[in-house]
Coordinates of C-alpha atoms in Angstrom, one line a residue:
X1 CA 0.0 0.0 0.0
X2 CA 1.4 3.0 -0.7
X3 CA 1.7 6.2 1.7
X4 CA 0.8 8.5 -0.4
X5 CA -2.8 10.1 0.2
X6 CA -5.1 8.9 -2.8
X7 CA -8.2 9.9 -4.0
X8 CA -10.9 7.5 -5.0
X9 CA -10.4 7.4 -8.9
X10 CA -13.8 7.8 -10.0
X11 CA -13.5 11.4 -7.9
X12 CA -11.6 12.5 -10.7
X13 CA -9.0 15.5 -10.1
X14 CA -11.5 18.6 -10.5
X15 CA -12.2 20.3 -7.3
X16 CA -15.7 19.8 -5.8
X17 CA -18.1 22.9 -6.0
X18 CA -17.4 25.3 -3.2
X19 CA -14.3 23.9 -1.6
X20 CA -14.8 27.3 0.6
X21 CA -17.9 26.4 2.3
X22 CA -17.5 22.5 2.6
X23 CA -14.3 23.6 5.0
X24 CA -15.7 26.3 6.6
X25 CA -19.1 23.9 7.0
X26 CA -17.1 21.2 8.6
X27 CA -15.2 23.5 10.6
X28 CA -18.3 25.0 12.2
X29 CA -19.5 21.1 13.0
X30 CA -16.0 20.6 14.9
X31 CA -16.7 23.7 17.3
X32 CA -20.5 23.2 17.6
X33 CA -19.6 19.7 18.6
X34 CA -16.4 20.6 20.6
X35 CA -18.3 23.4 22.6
X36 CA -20.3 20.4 24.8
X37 CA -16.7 20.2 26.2
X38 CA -17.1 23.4 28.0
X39 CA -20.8 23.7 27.5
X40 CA -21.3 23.1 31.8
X41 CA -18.4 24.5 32.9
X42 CA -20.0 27.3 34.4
X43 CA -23.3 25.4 36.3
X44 CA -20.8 22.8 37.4
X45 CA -20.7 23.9 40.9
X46 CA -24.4 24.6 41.0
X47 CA -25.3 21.5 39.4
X48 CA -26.3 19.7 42.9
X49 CA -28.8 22.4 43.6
X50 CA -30.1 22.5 40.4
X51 CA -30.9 19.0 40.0
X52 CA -31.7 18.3 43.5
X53 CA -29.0 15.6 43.7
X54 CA -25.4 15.1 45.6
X55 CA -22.2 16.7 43.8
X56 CA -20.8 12.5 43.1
X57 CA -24.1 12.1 41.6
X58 CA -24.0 15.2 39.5
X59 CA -20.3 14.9 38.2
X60 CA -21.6 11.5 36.1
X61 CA -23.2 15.0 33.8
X62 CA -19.4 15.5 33.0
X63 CA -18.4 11.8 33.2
X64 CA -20.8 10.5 30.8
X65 CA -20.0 12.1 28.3
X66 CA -16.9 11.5 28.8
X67 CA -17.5 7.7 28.5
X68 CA -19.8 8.0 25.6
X69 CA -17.2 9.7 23.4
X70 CA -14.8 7.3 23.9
X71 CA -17.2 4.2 22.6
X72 CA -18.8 6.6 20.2
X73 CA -15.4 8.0 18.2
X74 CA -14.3 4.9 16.9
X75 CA -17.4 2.7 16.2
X76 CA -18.4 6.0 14.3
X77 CA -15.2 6.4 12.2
X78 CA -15.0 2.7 11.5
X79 CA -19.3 3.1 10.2
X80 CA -18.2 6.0 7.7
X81 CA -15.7 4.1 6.2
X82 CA -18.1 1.5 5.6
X83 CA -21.2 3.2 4.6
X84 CA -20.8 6.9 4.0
X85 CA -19.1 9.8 5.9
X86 CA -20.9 12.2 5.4
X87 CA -24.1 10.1 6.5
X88 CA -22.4 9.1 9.7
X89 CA -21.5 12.9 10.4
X90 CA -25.4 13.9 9.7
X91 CA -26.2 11.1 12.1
X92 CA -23.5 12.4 15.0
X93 CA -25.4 15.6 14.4
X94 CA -28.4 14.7 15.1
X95 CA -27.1 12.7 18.5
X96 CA -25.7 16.2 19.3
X97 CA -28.9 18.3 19.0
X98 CA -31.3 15.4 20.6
X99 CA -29.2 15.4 23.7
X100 CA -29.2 19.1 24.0
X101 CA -32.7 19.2 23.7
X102 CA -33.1 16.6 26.2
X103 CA -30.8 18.6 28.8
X104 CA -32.6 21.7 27.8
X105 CA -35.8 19.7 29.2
X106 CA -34.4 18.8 32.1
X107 CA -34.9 19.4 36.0
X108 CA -33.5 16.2 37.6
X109 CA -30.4 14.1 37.2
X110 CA -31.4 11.3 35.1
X111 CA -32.7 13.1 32.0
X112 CA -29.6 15.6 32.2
X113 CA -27.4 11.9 32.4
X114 CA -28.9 10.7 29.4
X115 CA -29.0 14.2 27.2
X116 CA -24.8 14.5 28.1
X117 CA -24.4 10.8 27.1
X118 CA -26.1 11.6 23.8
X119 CA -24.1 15.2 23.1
X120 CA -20.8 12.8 23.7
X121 CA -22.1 10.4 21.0
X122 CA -21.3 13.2 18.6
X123 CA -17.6 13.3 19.3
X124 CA -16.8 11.9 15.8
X125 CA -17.4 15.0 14.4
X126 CA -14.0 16.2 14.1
X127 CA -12.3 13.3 12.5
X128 CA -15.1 12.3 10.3
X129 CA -15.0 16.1 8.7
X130 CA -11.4 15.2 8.4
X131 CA -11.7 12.2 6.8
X132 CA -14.3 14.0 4.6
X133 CA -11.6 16.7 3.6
X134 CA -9.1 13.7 2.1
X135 CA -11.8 12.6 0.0
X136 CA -13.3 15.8 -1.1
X137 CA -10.8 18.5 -1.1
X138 CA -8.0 18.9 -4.2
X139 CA -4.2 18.6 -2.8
X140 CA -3.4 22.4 -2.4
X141 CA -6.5 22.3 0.1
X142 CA -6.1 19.6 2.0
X143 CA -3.5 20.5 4.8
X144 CA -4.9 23.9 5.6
X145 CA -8.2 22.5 5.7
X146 CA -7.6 19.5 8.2
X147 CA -5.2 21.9 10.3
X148 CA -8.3 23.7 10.9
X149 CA -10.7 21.2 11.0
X150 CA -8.4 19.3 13.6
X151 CA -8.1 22.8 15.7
X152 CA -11.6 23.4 15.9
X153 CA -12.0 20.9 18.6
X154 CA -9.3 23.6 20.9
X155 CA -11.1 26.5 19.2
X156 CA -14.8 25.8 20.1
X157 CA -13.9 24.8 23.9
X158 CA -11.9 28.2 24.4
X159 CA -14.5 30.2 22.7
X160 CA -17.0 28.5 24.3
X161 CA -16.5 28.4 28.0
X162 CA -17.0 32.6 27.7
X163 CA -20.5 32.5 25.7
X164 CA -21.3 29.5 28.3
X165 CA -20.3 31.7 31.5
X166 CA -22.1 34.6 30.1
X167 CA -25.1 33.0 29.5
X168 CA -25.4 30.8 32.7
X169 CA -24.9 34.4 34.7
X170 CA -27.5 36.6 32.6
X171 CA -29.8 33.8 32.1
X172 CA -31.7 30.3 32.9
X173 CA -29.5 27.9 32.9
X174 CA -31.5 25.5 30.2
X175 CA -30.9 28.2 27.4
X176 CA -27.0 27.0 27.6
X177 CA -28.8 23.9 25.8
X178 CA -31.5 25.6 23.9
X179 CA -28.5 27.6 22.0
X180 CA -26.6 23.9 21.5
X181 CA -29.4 22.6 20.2
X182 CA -29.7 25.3 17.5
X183 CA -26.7 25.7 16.7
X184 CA -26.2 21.7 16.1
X185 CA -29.6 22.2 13.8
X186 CA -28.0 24.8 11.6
X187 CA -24.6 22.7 11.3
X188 CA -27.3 19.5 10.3
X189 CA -28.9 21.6 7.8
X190 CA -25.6 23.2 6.3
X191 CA -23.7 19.7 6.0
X192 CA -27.1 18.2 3.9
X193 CA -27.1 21.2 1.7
X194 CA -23.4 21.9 1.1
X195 CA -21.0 18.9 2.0
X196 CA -21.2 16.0 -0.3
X197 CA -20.8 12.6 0.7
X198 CA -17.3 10.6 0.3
X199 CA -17.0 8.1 -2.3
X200 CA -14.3 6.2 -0.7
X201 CA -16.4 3.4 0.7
X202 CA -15.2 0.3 2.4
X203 CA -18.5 -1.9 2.7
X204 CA -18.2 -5.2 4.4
X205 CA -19.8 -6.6 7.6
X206 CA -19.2 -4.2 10.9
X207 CA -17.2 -6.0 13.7
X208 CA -20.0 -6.2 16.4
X209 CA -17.5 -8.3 18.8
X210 CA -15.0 -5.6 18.0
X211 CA -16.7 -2.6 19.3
X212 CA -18.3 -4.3 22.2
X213 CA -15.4 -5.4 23.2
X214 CA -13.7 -2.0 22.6
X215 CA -15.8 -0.4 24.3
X216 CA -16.7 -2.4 27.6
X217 CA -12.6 -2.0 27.7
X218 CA -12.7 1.6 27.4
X219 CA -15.4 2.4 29.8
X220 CA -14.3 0.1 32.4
X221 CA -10.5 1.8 32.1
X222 CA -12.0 5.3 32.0
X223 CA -14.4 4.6 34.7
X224 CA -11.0 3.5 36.6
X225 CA -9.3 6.4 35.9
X226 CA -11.7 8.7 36.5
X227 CA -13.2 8.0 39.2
X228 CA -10.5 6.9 41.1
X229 CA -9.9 10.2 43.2
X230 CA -13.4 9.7 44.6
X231 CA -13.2 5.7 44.8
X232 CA -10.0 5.5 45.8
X233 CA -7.1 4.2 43.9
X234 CA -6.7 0.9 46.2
X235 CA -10.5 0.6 46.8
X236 CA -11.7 -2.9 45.2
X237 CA -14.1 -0.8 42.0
X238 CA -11.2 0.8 41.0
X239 CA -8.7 -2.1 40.6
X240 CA -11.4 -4.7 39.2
X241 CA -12.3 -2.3 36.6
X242 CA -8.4 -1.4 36.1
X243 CA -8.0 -5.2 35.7
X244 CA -11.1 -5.8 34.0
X245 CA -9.5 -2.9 31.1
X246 CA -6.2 -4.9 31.0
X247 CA -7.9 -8.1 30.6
X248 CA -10.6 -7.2 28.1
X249 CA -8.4 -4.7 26.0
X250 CA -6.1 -8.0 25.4
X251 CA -8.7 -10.1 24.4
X252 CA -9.9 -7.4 21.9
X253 CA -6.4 -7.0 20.4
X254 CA -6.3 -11.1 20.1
X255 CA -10.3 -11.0 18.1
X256 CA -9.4 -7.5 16.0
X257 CA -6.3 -9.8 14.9
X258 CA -8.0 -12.7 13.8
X259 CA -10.9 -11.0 12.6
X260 CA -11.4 -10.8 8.3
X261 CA -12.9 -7.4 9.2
X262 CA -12.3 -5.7 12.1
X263 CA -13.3 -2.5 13.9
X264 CA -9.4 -1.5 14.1
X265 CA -6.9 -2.7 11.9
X266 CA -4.3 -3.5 14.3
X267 CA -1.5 -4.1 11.4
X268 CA -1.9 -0.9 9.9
X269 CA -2.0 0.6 13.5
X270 CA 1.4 -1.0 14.5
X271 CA 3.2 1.0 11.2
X272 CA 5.7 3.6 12.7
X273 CA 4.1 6.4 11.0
X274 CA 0.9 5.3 12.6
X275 CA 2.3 4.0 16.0
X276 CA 4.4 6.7 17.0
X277 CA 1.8 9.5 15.8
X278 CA -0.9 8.4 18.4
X279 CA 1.8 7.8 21.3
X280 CA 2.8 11.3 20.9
X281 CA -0.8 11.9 20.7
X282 CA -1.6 10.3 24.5
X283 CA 1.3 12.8 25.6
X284 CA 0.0 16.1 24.0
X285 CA -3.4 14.8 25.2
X286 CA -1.9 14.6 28.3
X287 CA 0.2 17.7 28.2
X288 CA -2.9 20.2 27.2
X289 CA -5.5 19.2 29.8
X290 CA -2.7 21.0 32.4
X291 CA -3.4 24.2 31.5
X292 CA -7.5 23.8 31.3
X293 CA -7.0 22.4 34.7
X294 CA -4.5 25.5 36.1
X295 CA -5.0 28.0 34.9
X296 CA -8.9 28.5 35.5
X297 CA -8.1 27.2 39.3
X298 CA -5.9 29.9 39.5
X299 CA -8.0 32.6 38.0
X300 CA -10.2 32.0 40.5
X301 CA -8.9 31.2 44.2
X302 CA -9.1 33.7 46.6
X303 CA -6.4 36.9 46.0
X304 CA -5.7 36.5 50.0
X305 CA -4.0 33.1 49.3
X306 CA -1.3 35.1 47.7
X307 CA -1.4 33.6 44.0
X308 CA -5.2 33.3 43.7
X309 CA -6.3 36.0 41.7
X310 CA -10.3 36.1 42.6
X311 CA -11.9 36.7 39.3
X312 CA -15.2 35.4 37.8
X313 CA -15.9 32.5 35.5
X314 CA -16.5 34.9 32.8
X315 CA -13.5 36.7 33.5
X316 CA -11.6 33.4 33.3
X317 CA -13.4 32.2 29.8
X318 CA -12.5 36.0 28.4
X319 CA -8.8 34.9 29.6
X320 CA -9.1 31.8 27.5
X321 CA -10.5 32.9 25.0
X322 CA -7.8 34.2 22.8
X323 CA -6.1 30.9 23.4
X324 CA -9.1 29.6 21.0
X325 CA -7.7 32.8 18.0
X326 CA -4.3 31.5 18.4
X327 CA -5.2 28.0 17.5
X328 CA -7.0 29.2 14.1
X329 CA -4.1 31.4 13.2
X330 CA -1.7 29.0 14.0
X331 CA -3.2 26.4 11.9
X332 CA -3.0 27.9 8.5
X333 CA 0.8 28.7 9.9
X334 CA 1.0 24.6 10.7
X335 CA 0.1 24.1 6.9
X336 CA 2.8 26.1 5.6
X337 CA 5.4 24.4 7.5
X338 CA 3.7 20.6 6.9
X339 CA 4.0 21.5 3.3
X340 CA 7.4 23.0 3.2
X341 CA 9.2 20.6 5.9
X342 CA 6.3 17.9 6.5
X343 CA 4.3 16.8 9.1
X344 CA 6.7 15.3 11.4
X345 CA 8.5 18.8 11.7
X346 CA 5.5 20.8 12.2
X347 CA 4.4 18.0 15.1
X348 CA 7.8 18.6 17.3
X349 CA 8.0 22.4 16.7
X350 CA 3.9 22.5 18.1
X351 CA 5.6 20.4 20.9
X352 CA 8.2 22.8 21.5
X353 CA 6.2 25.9 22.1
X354 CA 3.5 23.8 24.2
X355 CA 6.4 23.1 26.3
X356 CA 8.0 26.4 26.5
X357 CA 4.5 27.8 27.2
X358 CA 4.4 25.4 30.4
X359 CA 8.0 26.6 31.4
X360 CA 7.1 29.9 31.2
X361 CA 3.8 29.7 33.2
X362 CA 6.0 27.8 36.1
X363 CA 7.2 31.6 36.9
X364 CA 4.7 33.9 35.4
X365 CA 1.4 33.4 37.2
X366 CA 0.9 36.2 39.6
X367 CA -0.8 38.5 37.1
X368 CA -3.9 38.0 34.8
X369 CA -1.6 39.3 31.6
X370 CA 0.7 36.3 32.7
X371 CA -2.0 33.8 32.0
X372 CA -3.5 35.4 29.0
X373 CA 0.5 35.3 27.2
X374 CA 0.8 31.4 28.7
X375 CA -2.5 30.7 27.1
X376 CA -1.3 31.7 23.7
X377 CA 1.6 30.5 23.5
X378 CA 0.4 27.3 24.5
X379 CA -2.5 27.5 22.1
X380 CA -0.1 28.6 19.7
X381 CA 1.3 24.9 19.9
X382 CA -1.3 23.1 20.0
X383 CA -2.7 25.2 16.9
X384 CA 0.7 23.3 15.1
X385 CA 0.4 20.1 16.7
X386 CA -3.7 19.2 16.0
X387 CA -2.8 20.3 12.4
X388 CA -0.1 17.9 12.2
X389 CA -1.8 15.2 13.6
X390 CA -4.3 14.1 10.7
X391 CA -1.3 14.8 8.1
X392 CA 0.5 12.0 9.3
X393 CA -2.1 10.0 10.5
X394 CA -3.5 10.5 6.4
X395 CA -0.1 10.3 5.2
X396 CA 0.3 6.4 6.1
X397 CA -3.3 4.5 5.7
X398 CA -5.8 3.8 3.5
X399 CA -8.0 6.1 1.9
X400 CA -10.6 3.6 2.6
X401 CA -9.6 3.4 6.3
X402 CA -9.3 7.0 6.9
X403 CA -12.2 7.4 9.3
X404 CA -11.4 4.9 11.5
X405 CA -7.9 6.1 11.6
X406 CA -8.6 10.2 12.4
X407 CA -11.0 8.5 15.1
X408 CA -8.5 6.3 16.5
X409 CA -5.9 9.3 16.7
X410 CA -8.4 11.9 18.3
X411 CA -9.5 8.6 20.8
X412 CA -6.2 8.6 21.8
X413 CA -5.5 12.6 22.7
X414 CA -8.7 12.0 24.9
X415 CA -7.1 9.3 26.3
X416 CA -3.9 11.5 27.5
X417 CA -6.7 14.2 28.4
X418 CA -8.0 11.7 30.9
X419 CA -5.2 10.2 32.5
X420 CA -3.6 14.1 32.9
X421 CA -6.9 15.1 34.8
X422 CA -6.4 11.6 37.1
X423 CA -2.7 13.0 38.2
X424 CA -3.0 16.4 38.1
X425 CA -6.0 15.5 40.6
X426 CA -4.2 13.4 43.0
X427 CA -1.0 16.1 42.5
X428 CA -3.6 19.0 43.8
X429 CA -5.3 16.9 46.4
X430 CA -1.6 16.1 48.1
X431 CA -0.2 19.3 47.9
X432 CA -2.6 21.9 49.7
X433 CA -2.6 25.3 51.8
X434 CA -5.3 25.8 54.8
X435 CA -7.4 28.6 54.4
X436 CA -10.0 29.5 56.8
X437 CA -10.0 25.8 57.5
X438 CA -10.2 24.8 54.0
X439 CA -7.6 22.7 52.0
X440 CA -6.9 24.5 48.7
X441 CA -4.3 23.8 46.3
X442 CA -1.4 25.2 46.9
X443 CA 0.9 27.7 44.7
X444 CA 3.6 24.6 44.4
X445 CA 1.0 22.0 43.4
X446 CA -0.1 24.0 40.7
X447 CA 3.8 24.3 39.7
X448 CA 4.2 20.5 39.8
X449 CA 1.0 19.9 37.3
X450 CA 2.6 23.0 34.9
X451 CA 6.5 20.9 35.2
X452 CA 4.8 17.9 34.2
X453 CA 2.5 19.2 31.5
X454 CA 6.1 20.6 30.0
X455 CA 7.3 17.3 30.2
X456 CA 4.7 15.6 28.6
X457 CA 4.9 17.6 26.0
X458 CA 8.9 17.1 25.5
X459 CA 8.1 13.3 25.7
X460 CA 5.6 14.1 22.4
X461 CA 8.4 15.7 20.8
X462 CA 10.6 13.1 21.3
X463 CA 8.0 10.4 20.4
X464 CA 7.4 12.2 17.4
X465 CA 11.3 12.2 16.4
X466 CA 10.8 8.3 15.6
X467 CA 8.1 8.9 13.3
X468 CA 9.7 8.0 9.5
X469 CA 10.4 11.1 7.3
X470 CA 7.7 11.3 4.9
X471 CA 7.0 13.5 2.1
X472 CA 3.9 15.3 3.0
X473 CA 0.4 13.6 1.6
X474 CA -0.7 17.0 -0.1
X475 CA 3.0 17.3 -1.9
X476 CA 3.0 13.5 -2.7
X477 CA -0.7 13.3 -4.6
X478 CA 0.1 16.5 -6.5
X479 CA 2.6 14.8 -7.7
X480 CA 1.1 11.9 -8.6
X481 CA -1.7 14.3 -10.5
X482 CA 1.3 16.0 -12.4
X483 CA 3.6 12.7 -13.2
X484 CA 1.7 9.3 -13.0
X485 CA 4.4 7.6 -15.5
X486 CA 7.2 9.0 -13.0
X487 CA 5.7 8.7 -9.7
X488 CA 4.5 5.0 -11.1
X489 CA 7.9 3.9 -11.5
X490 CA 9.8 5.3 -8.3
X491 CA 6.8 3.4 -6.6

């Protein structure tokens, strides 16, 4: 198979009509659908109250869909390879906008529960619109177009936690879901009237075992990890289910090998390109969560602990918010470079500048300009590193298994984002300050979490410095447009 990024031969070379609206429509899917990230930031404190229930009851809101976004993102790829993108993408849509509507509907626990497990259903958004790109866009397109498409999932939760604050102070809380709900609809009816549907098609029989076995893994090593702070991390649920992950995960690897069609192709996962990609991917994962974590903690502690600065929750998305410009600058900038060095370049530099952001945050914190120039820097790299990711993730599979492959990718940053909230918890619970009889974290925990967010993100770049030297997939199938008989024979 070759590594070059193909496009199904019946598509023909012409570009399809309106490249400019089929990227700017799947971009605005990818922040509609990434904006559920940060949709209850602001009512998460009040939630108890609001739904008459405990605050271990009420965090299952944030934990669910959590859960359903793991199962969801790579059953869903692995469908629109098989039966149609774009179909699959309408259908995650819909799952969006019902569970809105259901939250907006909702007084008590349960009904909220199910509406947040239905918005994470959604969650392939991102890299089916990705995957959609490959198919549909000419070469000169395609890496600008899934640099931003990858970046909208940063750019709709930084833009979306100040809308969300705004709204939850000026008005009933149901009318965060209400605004969800439309926007979701409007995506829906822009993607039916503007995207078309890929016609790189895999058919075949769906691996059932594969994805229940995928996903009772995933769930039970989530739910682990987690839930662990509150458990306990030697309490009996949250080593059986840690066991019960390691146990059914292996199984699952031993069926997806034997299987004629499986949910993930192991083989082509265990290529270089592919294998080193989504390791460095668990680490940036792992690396970015730090700052959502920090910085809004610190934005918001008391000033009279001596590093908490007392602001809002609006103030704190406004803080953020140019984090989410950065990333959509910066991913037109990661284009440039993938095309003029290649992916793999444009991955460690991203890595870089997360890094140095971190370093920088370790001793500039004390003022709310500090936080606002870590922010950007930081989104500046992850701006470079989510445009880098689907390049080399494209770059080294199967048109035909493209879907399954963005999913598998963006599965694994979420993977790195969970295990990064499970430390940086038990880092913050450890290392506290009494105030008025109250453990808060203190100003070295929060130095700790920002250290090791720097070194995750060194550990990406030096991941990513095993990744093979490839042409880029843009520069390779413009080739192959302008010299078949050439390209033919070096192959």
């Amino acid at each position: 198979m070759s590594d070059a990024l193909t496009r199904p031969a019946d598509a023909g070379t012409s570009a399809p009509p309106k490249p400019n609206a089929v990227v700017a429509v799947l971009a605005l899917a990818g922040i509609v659908v990434s904006l559920m990230q940060t949709l209850v930031i602001p009512i998460v404190p009040e939630l108890p109250t609001l739904l008459n229930a405990s605050a271990s009851n009420t965090a299952w809101a944030v934990t669910a869909t959590l859960l359903a976004a793991a199962v969801a993102t790579p059953v869903v790829g692995r469908l629109g390879d098989m039966i149609g993108k774009r179909r699959m993408l309408l259908v995650s849509i819909v799952l969006l906008v019902s569970g809105s509507v259901v939250c907006a509907l909702s007084d008590s626990l349960v009904p909220m529960i199910i509406g947040r497990t239905l918005q994470g259903l959604a969650a392939a958004v991102v890299p089916l619109g990705i995957s959609i790109m490959r198919d549909a866009l000419p070469a000169d397109r395609l890496a600008g177009s899934t640099a931003l498409m990858s970046a909208s999932l940063g750019v709709g939760g930084a833009l979306g936690l100040p809308a969300a604050a705004f709204i939850a102070d000026k008005w009933d809380w149901h009318i965060l879901f209400w605004v969800s709900a439309t926007l979701g609809a409007v995506a829906f009816a822009l993607v039916l009237m503007i995207v078309p549907e890929s016609k790189v098609r895999t058919g075949g029989r769906f691996d059932g075992v594969g994805a229940l076995g995928l996903s009772a893994g995933l769930v039970s090593l989530l739910l682990a990890v987690s839930k662990g702070g509150d458990w306990g991390w030697t309490s009996g649920s949250t080593l059986g289910l840690g066991a019960a992950a390691v146990v059914i995960l292996l199984s699952w690897g031993f069926w997806e090998l034997r299987a004629k069609q499986p949910l993930v192709d192991l083989r082509t996962t265990a290529k270089p390109q592919v294998l080193f990609t989504n390791l460095a991917s668990i680490a940036l994962g792992f690396s970015m969560f730090a700052m959502s974590l920090v910085l809004p903690q610190l934005l918001q502690l008391p000033t009279q602990t001596g590093y908490g600065l007392g602001k809002s929750m609006l103030t704190v998305g406004l803080v953020l918010a140019p984090q989410g410009l950065v990333m959509m600058v910066m991913s037109a900038a990661s284009a440039k470079v993938t095309q003029a060095k290649g992916p793999k370049v444009t991955l460690m530099i991203g890595a870089l500048i997360v890094a140095a952001g971190y370093s920088l945050n370790i001793v500039l914190m004390s003022e709310v300009w500090h936080l606002i120039l870590v922010s950007c820097i930081i989104g500046a790299g992850v701006g470079f590193t989510y445009g880098a990711l689907p390049a080399l993730i494209m770059g080294a599979v199967d048109p035909s298994q493209t879907g399954a492959a963005n999913s598998l990718n963006t599965l694994m940053r979420s993977l790195g984002t969970s295990f990064a909230s499970a430390l940086a918890g038990v880092i913050l619970a450890q290392m506290t300050t009494d105030f008025g009889g109250h453990a808060l974290p203190a100003e070295n925990g929060f130095k700790v979490v920002m250290a090791i967010g720097a070194g995750a993100a060194l550990l990406a770049f030096l991941v990513a410095s095993f990744i093979p030297r490839r042409r880029t997939p843009a520069a390779v199938e413009a080739e192959t447009d302008k010299q078949p008989e050439e390209v033919a024979a070096k192959a």
